[in-house]
Amino acid sequence: MPFSFHNSSFRDSDARIINVDGVLLRIIYNSYADNFNAFENSGLLKELQEEKLLVEHNEVHDAKLSETFGKEVYKIIKPEQIPFISYPYEWSFSHLKAAALLTLEIQLKAIKKGLSLKDATAFNVQFYNGRPIFIDTTSFEKYTEGSPWVAYKQFCQHFLAPLLFYKYDNQALVKLLWSNIEGIPLSAVSKALPYASRFNFFVWTHIHYHAKLESKYSADSSIKTRKINLTKSRLEAFLMFLKSGIEKLHLPASQTEWSDYYNTFSYTVESFDQKKILVKEYLIKANAQKVLDVGCNEGEFSVLASKVVKEVIAVDFDYLVIEKFSRFINKSNISNITPLVVDFSNPTPAIGWANKERQSFYERSKVDTVLALAVIHHLAIGNNVPIPKIAELFSSLCRNLIIEFVPKNDPQTQKLLITKKDIFHEYTLEHFKSEFSKYFSIVCFEKIKDSERVLFLMSKNA
């Protein structure tokens, strides 16, 4: 049976992920057999899966695969397949916080069962059916009484650091995870946080003091041989302190007083209602199933799409807009929208070993339909991207395209031109249709009332 090893699965010697005809399987080696049995026999595996905290799996009995891997394989399992993989540097504050609390909840449950998480990378969490879920079944090992949590530093680097950047209004630094796949160095975090954070006991303990100790003992080889004795009860208390501190983290009040995005636009009630009706009609006509909403803003059209399609990936560069939308869909129990902080003109790159360990946003965003509403003027004029390049990119992402052309005389386009020289002579409806027609056939289009905007449904050329 032909297979390939997953590019992100090579750091753990106890297990590997393989791809067999588009289906991901987890190969568990004999080196992990004792830990897996302890995980299963303790009842923790069943408990986590029943509470929807850990992906479910089925054991695979395949003679050809077993023969391929030989006697070194203990089990082959097929985990529940997650349809879209997102990364922590794309998450809103609320989602990052939820993922951190999930990891700590699982660790606390594990300790009670005589087990512990051997790693705490944020890449072990995904958002599925509107909830965070742990996806690494082989992250558990037997707990040894008196041992500290070996994944504590990694947890601070992957979860606490970016959460504190959000809290202290340094959200741009969350992207340091791009260049630090193992987690943001605590020394860098300590220096980047404001001086006032040193008077916060929680932050001082887990970041500043932690970084100081790390620096102090980095060159001291004897520290590796010292026995650190931390009783189970003290470890649990420490984890509860960490959990309680994260629960209390919030964005500054000034950042949560959002205005109504759409009230700043020039749509009339009639034109906006018409646009919603057209978008729904186009989605149904395209038989859309998986939609990428580019520049989703407050998510009104993502929500509309979620009612007629299976899955929506909603992206915007504004982290506050995505934070507001994350809270809304959580409160509304909408389970088929994944909101992400992504700048479509400068999206998440591929990172890690050979630039293949974590895929770029474009590589992960293969959908059947793209919604590009009131976004082309931002790309073409705001970001100076020629229309031919925009058309080419969209053609690589989808089969169907619902796109709104916003002309140069539109008030929103004029705002972009206030501080720019108008060199965009080819930014016309005719040029737009000509370039997009190289990749798509125009199925239908309609002018939006009380404006010069035009909404198109396009289908990719055969």
CSV table of C-alpha atoms in Angstrom, one decimal:
chain,number,residue,atom,x,y,z
A,1,MET,CA,0.0,0.0,0.0
A,2,PRO,CA,1.6,3.3,-1.1
A,3,PHE,CA,2.0,5.9,1.7
A,4,SER,CA,4.1,8.9,2.6
A,5,PHE,CA,5.3,10.2,6.0
A,6,HIS,CA,3.6,13.5,7.0
A,7,ASN,CA,6.0,16.4,6.9
A,8,SER,CA,5.2,17.5,10.4
A,9,SER,CA,5.6,14.1,12.0
A,10,PHE,CA,9.3,13.2,12.6
A,11,ARG,CA,10.3,14.7,16.0
A,12,ASP,CA,8.6,12.0,18.1
A,13,SER,CA,10.4,8.7,18.0
A,14,ASP,CA,7.4,6.8,19.5
A,15,ALA,CA,5.0,7.5,16.6
A,16,ARG,CA,4.7,8.8,13.1
A,17,ILE,CA,1.8,10.1,11.0
A,18,ILE,CA,1.5,8.6,7.5
A,19,ASN,CA,-0.7,9.6,4.6
A,20,VAL,CA,-2.5,6.7,2.8
A,21,ASP,CA,-4.5,7.9,-0.2
A,22,GLY,CA,-5.4,11.2,1.6
A,23,VAL,CA,-6.2,9.4,4.9
A,24,LEU,CA,-4.0,10.1,7.9
A,25,LEU,CA,-3.0,7.2,10.1
A,26,ARG,CA,-0.8,7.1,13.2
A,27,ILE,CA,1.9,4.4,13.4
A,28,ILE,CA,2.7,3.6,17.1
A,29,TYR,CA,6.0,1.9,17.7
A,30,ASN,CA,6.8,-0.7,20.3
A,31,SER,CA,8.8,2.0,22.2
A,32,TYR,CA,5.5,3.6,23.2
A,33,ALA,CA,3.6,0.3,24.0
A,34,ASP,CA,3.9,0.6,27.8
A,35,ASN,CA,2.8,4.2,27.9
A,36,PHE,CA,-0.1,3.6,25.5
A,37,ASN,CA,-1.3,0.6,27.6
A,38,ALA,CA,-1.1,2.7,30.7
A,39,PHE,CA,-3.0,5.5,29.0
A,40,GLU,CA,-5.7,3.1,27.9
A,41,ASN,CA,-5.9,1.0,31.0
A,42,SER,CA,-6.1,4.0,33.3
A,43,GLY,CA,-9.4,5.0,31.7
A,44,LEU,CA,-8.0,8.4,30.7
A,45,LEU,CA,-8.1,7.7,27.0
A,46,LYS,CA,-11.8,6.8,27.2
A,47,GLU,CA,-12.6,9.7,29.5
A,48,LEU,CA,-11.0,12.3,27.2
A,49,GLN,CA,-12.7,10.9,24.1
A,50,GLU,CA,-16.1,10.8,25.8
A,51,GLU,CA,-15.7,14.4,26.8
A,52,LYS,CA,-14.6,15.4,23.3
A,53,LEU,CA,-11.3,16.6,24.5
A,54,LEU,CA,-9.2,14.2,22.4
A,55,VAL,CA,-9.8,12.9,18.9
A,56,GLU,CA,-11.3,9.5,18.7
A,57,HIS,CA,-9.6,6.8,16.7
A,58,ASN,CA,-10.1,3.3,15.4
A,59,GLU,CA,-7.4,0.6,15.3
A,60,VAL,CA,-6.4,-0.4,11.7
A,61,HIS,CA,-5.6,-4.0,10.9
A,62,ASP,CA,-3.8,-3.9,7.6
A,63,ALA,CA,-1.5,-6.8,6.7
A,64,LYS,CA,0.4,-4.9,4.0
A,65,LEU,CA,1.1,-1.9,6.2
A,66,SER,CA,2.1,-4.1,9.1
A,67,GLU,CA,4.5,-6.0,6.9
A,68,THR,CA,5.9,-2.7,5.6
A,69,PHE,CA,6.8,-1.5,9.0
A,70,GLY,CA,7.7,-4.8,10.5
A,71,LYS,CA,7.9,-5.9,14.1
A,72,GLU,CA,8.8,-2.5,15.4
A,73,VAL,CA,5.1,-1.4,15.1
A,74,TYR,CA,2.8,-1.9,18.1
A,75,LYS,CA,-0.4,-0.4,16.7
A,76,ILE,CA,-1.8,1.4,13.7
A,77,ILE,CA,-4.7,3.8,14.4
A,78,LYS,CA,-6.9,6.0,12.3
A,79,PRO,CA,-7.7,9.2,14.2
A,80,GLU,CA,-10.7,11.3,13.4
A,81,GLN,CA,-9.9,13.3,10.4
A,82,ILE,CA,-9.7,17.1,11.0
A,83,PRO,CA,-10.9,18.8,7.8
A,84,PHE,CA,-8.9,22.0,8.2
A,85,ILE,CA,-5.7,22.5,10.1
A,86,SER,CA,-5.0,25.9,11.7
A,87,TYR,CA,-2.0,27.2,13.6
A,88,PRO,CA,-1.7,29.1,16.9
A,89,TYR,CA,-0.3,32.2,15.3
A,90,GLU,CA,-3.6,32.4,13.3
A,91,TRP,CA,-5.8,32.2,16.3
A,92,SER,CA,-7.7,34.9,18.1
A,93,PHE,CA,-7.0,35.6,21.8
A,94,SER,CA,-10.1,33.7,22.8
A,95,HIS,CA,-9.1,30.6,20.8
A,96,LEU,CA,-5.5,30.7,22.0
A,97,LYS,CA,-6.8,30.9,25.6
A,98,ALA,CA,-9.3,28.1,25.0
A,99,ALA,CA,-6.5,25.9,23.6
A,100,ALA,CA,-4.2,26.7,26.6
A,101,LEU,CA,-6.9,25.8,29.1
A,102,LEU,CA,-7.7,22.6,27.2
A,103,THR,CA,-4.1,21.5,27.5
A,104,LEU,CA,-4.0,22.3,31.2
A,105,GLU,CA,-7.3,20.5,31.8
A,106,ILE,CA,-5.9,17.4,30.1
A,107,GLN,CA,-2.7,17.6,32.1
A,108,LEU,CA,-4.6,17.8,35.4
A,109,LYS,CA,-6.8,14.8,34.4
A,110,ALA,CA,-3.7,12.9,33.4
A,111,ILE,CA,-1.9,13.5,36.7
A,112,LYS,CA,-4.9,12.1,38.6
A,113,LYS,CA,-4.6,9.0,36.5
A,114,GLY,CA,-0.9,8.5,37.0
A,115,LEU,CA,0.0,10.0,33.6
A,116,SER,CA,1.5,13.2,32.2
A,117,LEU,CA,1.8,15.1,28.9
A,118,LYS,CA,5.3,14.8,27.7
A,119,ASP,CA,4.9,17.8,25.4
A,120,ALA,CA,2.6,20.9,25.4
A,121,THR,CA,3.0,22.4,21.9
A,122,ALA,CA,0.1,24.4,20.7
A,123,PHE,CA,0.3,22.4,17.4
A,124,ASN,CA,-1.3,19.5,19.4
A,125,VAL,CA,-4.6,21.4,19.5
A,126,GLN,CA,-7.0,22.0,16.7
A,127,PHE,CA,-10.5,23.6,16.4
A,128,TYR,CA,-13.1,21.2,15.3
A,129,ASN,CA,-16.9,21.5,15.4
A,130,GLY,CA,-16.4,24.9,17.1
A,131,ARG,CA,-14.4,23.5,20.0
A,132,PRO,CA,-10.7,23.0,20.8
A,133,ILE,CA,-9.6,19.4,20.7
A,134,PHE,CA,-6.3,17.6,21.4
A,135,ILE,CA,-5.0,15.6,18.4
A,136,ASP,CA,-1.9,13.9,19.6
A,137,THR,CA,-2.8,10.5,21.1
A,138,THR,CA,0.8,9.6,21.8
A,139,SER,CA,1.6,12.7,24.0
A,140,PHE,CA,1.0,10.8,27.2
A,141,GLU,CA,3.5,9.0,29.4
A,142,LYS,CA,3.6,7.5,32.8
A,143,TYR,CA,3.9,10.0,35.6
A,144,THR,CA,6.8,9.5,38.1
A,145,GLU,CA,6.0,10.7,41.7
A,146,GLY,CA,8.2,13.7,42.5
A,147,SER,CA,8.8,14.7,38.9
A,148,PRO,CA,8.0,18.2,37.6
A,149,TRP,CA,6.0,18.7,34.4
A,150,VAL,CA,8.6,18.3,31.7
A,151,ALA,CA,6.4,20.2,29.2
A,152,TYR,CA,6.0,23.3,31.4
A,153,LYS,CA,8.6,25.4,29.6
A,154,GLN,CA,7.1,24.5,26.2
A,155,PHE,CA,3.6,25.4,27.5
A,156,CYS,CA,4.9,28.9,28.5
A,157,GLN,CA,6.6,29.4,25.2
A,158,HIS,CA,3.7,28.2,23.0
A,159,PHE,CA,0.7,29.4,25.0
A,160,LEU,CA,1.4,31.9,27.8
A,161,ALA,CA,3.9,34.0,25.8
A,162,PRO,CA,1.5,34.9,22.9
A,163,LEU,CA,-1.4,35.3,25.3
A,164,LEU,CA,0.5,37.9,27.2
A,165,PHE,CA,1.5,39.7,24.0
A,166,TYR,CA,-2.3,40.0,23.3
A,167,LYS,CA,-2.9,41.1,26.9
A,168,TYR,CA,-0.3,43.8,26.8
A,169,ASP,CA,-1.3,45.1,23.3
A,170,ASN,CA,1.8,43.6,21.6
A,171,GLN,CA,-0.3,41.4,19.3
A,172,ALA,CA,2.1,41.8,16.4
A,173,LEU,CA,4.7,39.8,18.4
A,174,VAL,CA,2.4,36.7,18.3
A,175,LYS,CA,3.9,36.1,14.9
A,176,LEU,CA,7.2,35.4,16.6
A,177,LEU,CA,5.8,31.8,16.6
A,178,TRP,CA,6.4,31.9,12.8
A,179,SER,CA,10.2,32.0,13.3
A,180,ASN,CA,10.2,30.0,16.6
A,181,ILE,CA,8.5,26.7,15.8
A,182,GLU,CA,9.7,25.3,19.2
A,183,GLY,CA,8.1,28.3,21.0
A,184,ILE,CA,9.0,31.9,21.7
A,185,PRO,CA,12.2,32.0,23.9
A,186,LEU,CA,11.3,33.2,27.4
A,187,SER,CA,14.2,35.6,27.5
A,188,ALA,CA,12.8,37.4,24.5
A,189,VAL,CA,9.3,37.4,26.0
A,190,SER,CA,10.6,38.8,29.3
A,191,LYS,CA,12.4,41.7,27.4
A,192,ALA,CA,9.4,42.4,25.2
A,193,LEU,CA,6.8,42.6,27.9
A,194,PRO,CA,6.3,46.1,29.6
A,195,TYR,CA,8.2,46.7,32.8
A,196,ALA,CA,4.9,46.9,34.7
A,197,SER,CA,4.3,43.2,34.0
A,198,ARG,CA,7.1,42.4,36.5
A,199,PHE,CA,4.7,43.5,39.3
A,200,ASN,CA,2.1,41.0,38.2
A,201,PHE,CA,3.0,37.9,40.4
A,202,PHE,CA,1.6,35.5,37.8
A,203,VAL,CA,3.6,37.0,34.9
A,204,TRP,CA,6.7,37.4,37.1
A,205,THR,CA,6.6,33.7,38.1
A,206,HIS,CA,6.0,32.1,34.7
A,207,ILE,CA,7.9,34.4,32.5
A,208,HIS,CA,10.4,36.8,34.2
A,209,TYR,CA,11.5,34.5,37.0
A,210,HIS,CA,11.3,31.5,34.7
A,211,ALA,CA,13.5,33.2,32.1
A,212,LYS,CA,16.0,34.3,34.8
A,213,LEU,CA,16.4,30.7,36.1
A,214,GLU,CA,16.7,29.5,32.5
A,215,SER,CA,19.5,32.0,31.9
A,216,LYS,CA,21.2,31.3,35.2
A,217,TYR,CA,21.4,27.5,34.7
A,218,SER,CA,21.9,27.3,30.9
A,219,ALA,CA,25.6,26.9,31.2
A,220,ASP,CA,25.5,24.8,34.4
A,221,SER,CA,25.7,21.1,33.4
A,222,SER,CA,25.2,20.0,37.0
A,223,ILE,CA,21.6,21.2,36.9
A,224,LYS,CA,20.8,18.2,34.7
A,225,THR,CA,21.9,15.8,37.4
A,226,ARG,CA,20.1,17.5,40.3
A,227,LYS,CA,17.0,15.8,41.5
A,228,ILE,CA,13.9,18.1,41.6
A,229,ASN,CA,11.4,16.7,44.0
A,230,LEU,CA,7.9,18.0,43.4
A,231,THR,CA,5.1,16.0,45.1
A,232,LYS,CA,2.0,15.2,43.2
A,233,SER,CA,-0.1,17.5,45.3
A,234,ARG,CA,2.3,20.4,44.8
A,235,LEU,CA,2.4,19.7,41.1
A,236,GLU,CA,-1.4,19.8,40.9
A,237,ALA,CA,-1.4,23.0,42.9
A,238,PHE,CA,1.1,24.5,40.6
A,239,LEU,CA,-0.9,23.5,37.5
A,240,MET,CA,-4.1,25.0,39.1
A,241,PHE,CA,-2.2,28.3,39.7
A,242,LEU,CA,-1.2,28.3,36.0
A,243,LYS,CA,-4.7,27.5,34.9
A,244,SER,CA,-6.3,30.1,37.2
A,245,GLY,CA,-3.9,32.8,36.0
A,246,ILE,CA,-4.7,32.1,32.3
A,247,GLU,CA,-8.5,32.1,33.1
A,248,LYS,CA,-8.0,35.7,34.4
A,249,LEU,CA,-6.2,36.9,31.3
A,250,HIS,CA,-8.3,39.4,29.3
A,251,LEU,CA,-7.7,41.9,26.5
A,252,PRO,CA,-7.5,45.5,27.7
A,253,ALA,CA,-11.0,47.1,28.0
A,254,SER,CA,-10.1,49.7,25.4
A,255,GLN,CA,-9.6,46.9,22.8
A,256,THR,CA,-13.0,45.3,23.3
A,257,GLU,CA,-15.1,48.4,22.7
A,258,TRP,CA,-15.7,47.7,19.0
A,259,SER,CA,-17.9,49.8,16.8
A,260,ASP,CA,-20.3,48.4,14.2
A,261,TYR,CA,-18.1,47.8,11.2
A,262,TYR,CA,-20.8,47.9,8.6
A,263,ASN,CA,-22.1,51.3,9.9
A,264,THR,CA,-19.0,52.8,8.5
A,265,PHE,CA,-19.8,51.8,5.0
A,266,SER,CA,-22.0,53.4,2.4
A,267,TYR,CA,-24.5,50.6,1.9
A,268,THR,CA,-28.1,51.4,2.2
A,269,VAL,CA,-30.4,49.0,4.0
A,270,GLU,CA,-31.8,47.9,0.6
A,271,SER,CA,-28.5,47.4,-1.1
A,272,PHE,CA,-27.1,45.5,1.9
A,273,ASP,CA,-30.1,43.2,1.9
A,274,GLN,CA,-29.8,42.7,-1.8
A,275,LYS,CA,-26.2,41.7,-1.4
A,276,LYS,CA,-27.0,39.1,1.2
A,277,ILE,CA,-29.7,37.6,-1.0
A,278,LEU,CA,-27.4,37.5,-4.0
A,279,VAL,CA,-24.5,35.9,-2.0
A,280,LYS,CA,-26.9,33.2,-0.7
A,281,GLU,CA,-28.2,32.6,-4.2
A,282,TYR,CA,-24.7,32.3,-5.6
A,283,LEU,CA,-23.6,29.9,-2.9
A,284,ILE,CA,-26.5,27.6,-3.7
A,285,LYS,CA,-26.0,27.9,-7.4
A,286,ALA,CA,-22.3,27.0,-7.0
A,287,ASN,CA,-23.3,24.0,-4.8
A,288,ALA,CA,-20.7,25.3,-2.3
A,289,GLN,CA,-19.5,23.0,0.4
A,290,LYS,CA,-16.3,24.4,1.8
A,291,VAL,CA,-15.9,28.2,1.7
A,292,LEU,CA,-13.1,30.6,2.3
A,293,ASP,CA,-14.3,34.1,3.3
A,294,VAL,CA,-11.5,36.5,2.5
A,295,GLY,CA,-11.6,39.8,4.5
A,296,CYS,CA,-14.6,38.5,6.6
A,297,ASN,CA,-14.8,41.7,8.8
A,298,GLU,CA,-17.4,41.0,11.5
A,299,GLY,CA,-18.4,37.8,9.8
A,300,GLU,CA,-21.9,38.5,8.7
A,301,PHE,CA,-21.4,36.8,5.3
A,302,SER,CA,-19.5,34.0,6.9
A,303,VAL,CA,-22.5,33.3,9.2
A,304,LEU,CA,-24.8,33.5,6.1
A,305,ALA,CA,-22.6,31.0,4.3
A,306,SER,CA,-22.5,28.7,7.3
A,307,LYS,CA,-26.2,28.1,7.0
A,308,VAL,CA,-26.0,26.7,3.5
A,309,VAL,CA,-22.5,25.1,3.4
A,310,LYS,CA,-20.6,22.5,5.5
A,311,GLU,CA,-17.6,24.5,6.4
A,312,VAL,CA,-16.4,28.1,6.4
A,313,ILE,CA,-12.9,29.4,6.9
A,314,ALA,CA,-13.2,33.2,7.8
A,315,VAL,CA,-10.1,35.3,7.7
A,316,ASP,CA,-9.2,38.9,8.3
A,317,PHE,CA,-6.0,40.8,9.1
A,318,ASP,CA,-7.6,42.7,12.0
A,319,TYR,CA,-7.2,40.6,15.2
A,320,LEU,CA,-9.8,42.6,17.1
A,321,VAL,CA,-12.4,41.9,14.4
A,322,ILE,CA,-11.6,38.2,14.5
A,323,GLU,CA,-11.7,38.3,18.3
A,324,LYS,CA,-15.1,39.8,18.3
A,325,PHE,CA,-16.3,37.2,15.7
A,326,SER,CA,-14.7,34.4,17.7
A,327,ARG,CA,-16.8,35.4,20.7
A,328,PHE,CA,-19.9,35.7,18.7
A,329,ILE,CA,-19.7,32.3,17.1
A,330,ASN,CA,-18.9,30.7,20.5
A,331,LYS,CA,-21.9,32.4,22.1
A,332,SER,CA,-24.1,31.4,19.2
A,333,ASN,CA,-22.9,27.8,19.1
A,334,ILE,CA,-22.0,28.0,15.5
A,335,SER,CA,-19.8,25.0,14.9
A,336,ASN,CA,-18.8,25.1,11.2
A,337,ILE,CA,-16.9,28.4,11.1
A,338,THR,CA,-13.2,28.7,11.8
A,339,PRO,CA,-12.2,32.4,12.2
A,340,LEU,CA,-8.5,33.2,11.7
A,341,VAL,CA,-6.2,36.2,11.9
A,342,VAL,CA,-4.7,36.1,8.4
A,343,ASP,CA,-3.5,38.9,6.2
A,344,PHE,CA,-4.5,37.6,2.8
A,345,SER,CA,-1.9,39.8,1.1
A,346,ASN,CA,0.9,38.5,3.4
A,347,PRO,CA,-0.4,35.1,4.7
A,348,THR,CA,1.0,32.5,7.0
A,349,PRO,CA,4.2,31.1,5.4
A,350,ALA,CA,5.4,27.5,5.4
A,351,ILE,CA,7.8,27.1,8.3
A,352,GLY,CA,9.9,24.5,10.1
A,353,TRP,CA,12.2,21.8,8.7
A,354,ALA,CA,12.8,22.3,4.9
A,355,ASN,CA,9.9,24.8,5.0
A,356,LYS,CA,7.6,21.8,4.9
A,357,GLU,CA,6.9,21.0,8.6
A,358,ARG,CA,4.0,23.5,8.8
A,359,GLN,CA,2.2,24.4,5.6
A,360,SER,CA,1.5,27.8,4.4
A,361,PHE,CA,-2.1,29.2,4.7
A,362,TYR,CA,-2.5,28.9,0.9
A,363,GLU,CA,-1.4,25.3,0.9
A,364,ARG,CA,-4.1,24.5,3.5
A,365,SER,CA,-6.8,26.5,2.0
A,366,LYS,CA,-8.0,24.4,-0.9
A,367,VAL,CA,-11.7,25.1,-1.0
A,368,ASP,CA,-14.4,24.8,-3.6
A,369,THR,CA,-15.6,28.4,-3.2
A,370,VAL,CA,-14.0,31.7,-2.3
A,371,LEU,CA,-16.0,34.7,-1.0
A,372,ALA,CA,-14.2,37.9,-1.9
A,373,LEU,CA,-16.6,40.6,-0.9
A,374,ALA,CA,-15.4,44.2,-0.9
A,375,VAL,CA,-11.8,43.1,-0.9
A,376,ILE,CA,-10.3,43.6,-4.4
A,377,HIS,CA,-9.8,47.3,-3.9
A,378,HIS,CA,-7.7,46.6,-0.8
A,379,LEU,CA,-5.6,44.1,-2.6
A,380,ALA,CA,-5.2,46.1,-5.9
A,381,ILE,CA,-5.0,49.6,-4.6
A,382,GLY,CA,-4.2,49.2,-0.9
A,383,ASN,CA,-1.5,46.7,-1.5
A,384,ASN,CA,-0.5,47.5,-5.1
A,385,VAL,CA,-1.2,44.0,-6.3
A,386,PRO,CA,-2.0,43.9,-10.1
A,387,ILE,CA,-5.4,42.5,-11.0
A,388,PRO,CA,-3.8,39.7,-13.1
A,389,LYS,CA,-1.9,38.4,-10.0
A,390,ILE,CA,-5.1,38.5,-7.9
A,391,ALA,CA,-7.0,36.5,-10.6
A,392,GLU,CA,-4.2,33.9,-10.8
A,393,LEU,CA,-4.1,33.5,-7.0
A,394,PHE,CA,-7.9,33.0,-6.7
A,395,SER,CA,-7.8,30.5,-9.5
A,396,SER,CA,-5.3,28.4,-7.5
A,397,LEU,CA,-7.5,28.3,-4.4
A,398,CYS,CA,-11.0,27.5,-5.6
A,399,ARG,CA,-13.4,26.2,-8.3
A,400,ASN,CA,-16.1,28.8,-7.7
A,401,LEU,CA,-15.5,32.5,-7.0
A,402,ILE,CA,-18.0,35.0,-5.6
A,403,ILE,CA,-16.3,38.3,-5.9
A,404,GLU,CA,-17.5,41.9,-5.6
A,405,PHE,CA,-15.9,44.5,-7.8
A,406,VAL,CA,-15.5,47.9,-6.0
A,407,PRO,CA,-14.9,50.7,-8.6
A,408,LYS,CA,-12.4,53.5,-8.2
A,409,ASN,CA,-15.1,56.1,-7.7
A,410,ASP,CA,-16.5,54.2,-4.7
A,411,PRO,CA,-16.1,56.1,-1.4
A,412,GLN,CA,-14.2,53.2,0.1
A,413,THR,CA,-11.7,53.1,-2.8
A,414,GLN,CA,-11.3,56.8,-2.6
A,415,LYS,CA,-10.3,56.6,1.0
A,416,LEU,CA,-7.4,54.3,0.0
A,417,LEU,CA,-6.3,56.9,-2.6
A,418,ILE,CA,-6.2,59.8,-0.2
A,419,THR,CA,-2.5,59.2,0.7
A,420,LYS,CA,-1.5,57.4,-2.6
A,421,LYS,CA,-0.7,58.6,-6.0
A,422,ASP,CA,-3.3,57.2,-8.5
A,423,ILE,CA,-1.2,55.0,-10.6
A,424,PHE,CA,-4.0,52.4,-11.0
A,425,HIS,CA,-5.1,53.2,-14.5
A,426,GLU,CA,-5.9,49.6,-15.2
A,427,TYR,CA,-8.2,49.3,-12.2
A,428,THR,CA,-11.4,49.2,-14.3
A,429,LEU,CA,-14.3,46.9,-14.5
A,430,GLU,CA,-13.4,46.0,-18.1
A,431,HIS,CA,-9.8,45.1,-17.2
A,432,PHE,CA,-11.1,43.1,-14.1
A,433,LYS,CA,-13.4,41.0,-16.3
A,434,SER,CA,-10.8,40.5,-19.0
A,435,GLU,CA,-8.1,39.2,-16.5
A,436,PHE,CA,-10.4,37.0,-14.5
A,437,SER,CA,-11.9,35.5,-17.7
A,438,LYS,CA,-8.5,34.0,-18.3
A,439,TYR,CA,-9.2,31.6,-15.4
A,440,PHE,CA,-12.9,31.8,-14.8
A,441,SER,CA,-16.1,31.8,-16.7
A,442,ILE,CA,-18.6,34.5,-15.6
A,443,VAL,CA,-21.8,32.5,-14.6
A,444,CYS,CA,-23.8,35.6,-13.6
A,445,PHE,CA,-23.4,39.1,-12.1
A,446,GLU,CA,-25.6,41.9,-10.8
A,447,LYS,CA,-25.1,45.5,-9.9
A,448,ILE,CA,-25.6,46.4,-6.2
A,449,LYS,CA,-28.3,48.9,-5.7
A,450,ASP,CA,-27.4,52.5,-4.9
A,451,SER,CA,-23.8,51.9,-5.8
A,452,GLU,CA,-21.5,51.1,-8.8
A,453,ARG,CA,-20.4,47.8,-7.2
A,454,VAL,CA,-21.0,44.6,-9.1
A,455,LEU,CA,-21.2,41.1,-7.6
A,456,PHE,CA,-20.0,38.2,-9.7
A,457,LEU,CA,-20.3,34.4,-9.6
A,458,MET,CA,-17.5,32.8,-11.5
A,459,SER,CA,-16.6,29.2,-12.3
A,460,LYS,CA,-13.1,28.0,-13.0
A,461,ASN,CA,-12.4,27.2,-16.6
A,462,ALA,CA,-11.9,23.5,-17.5
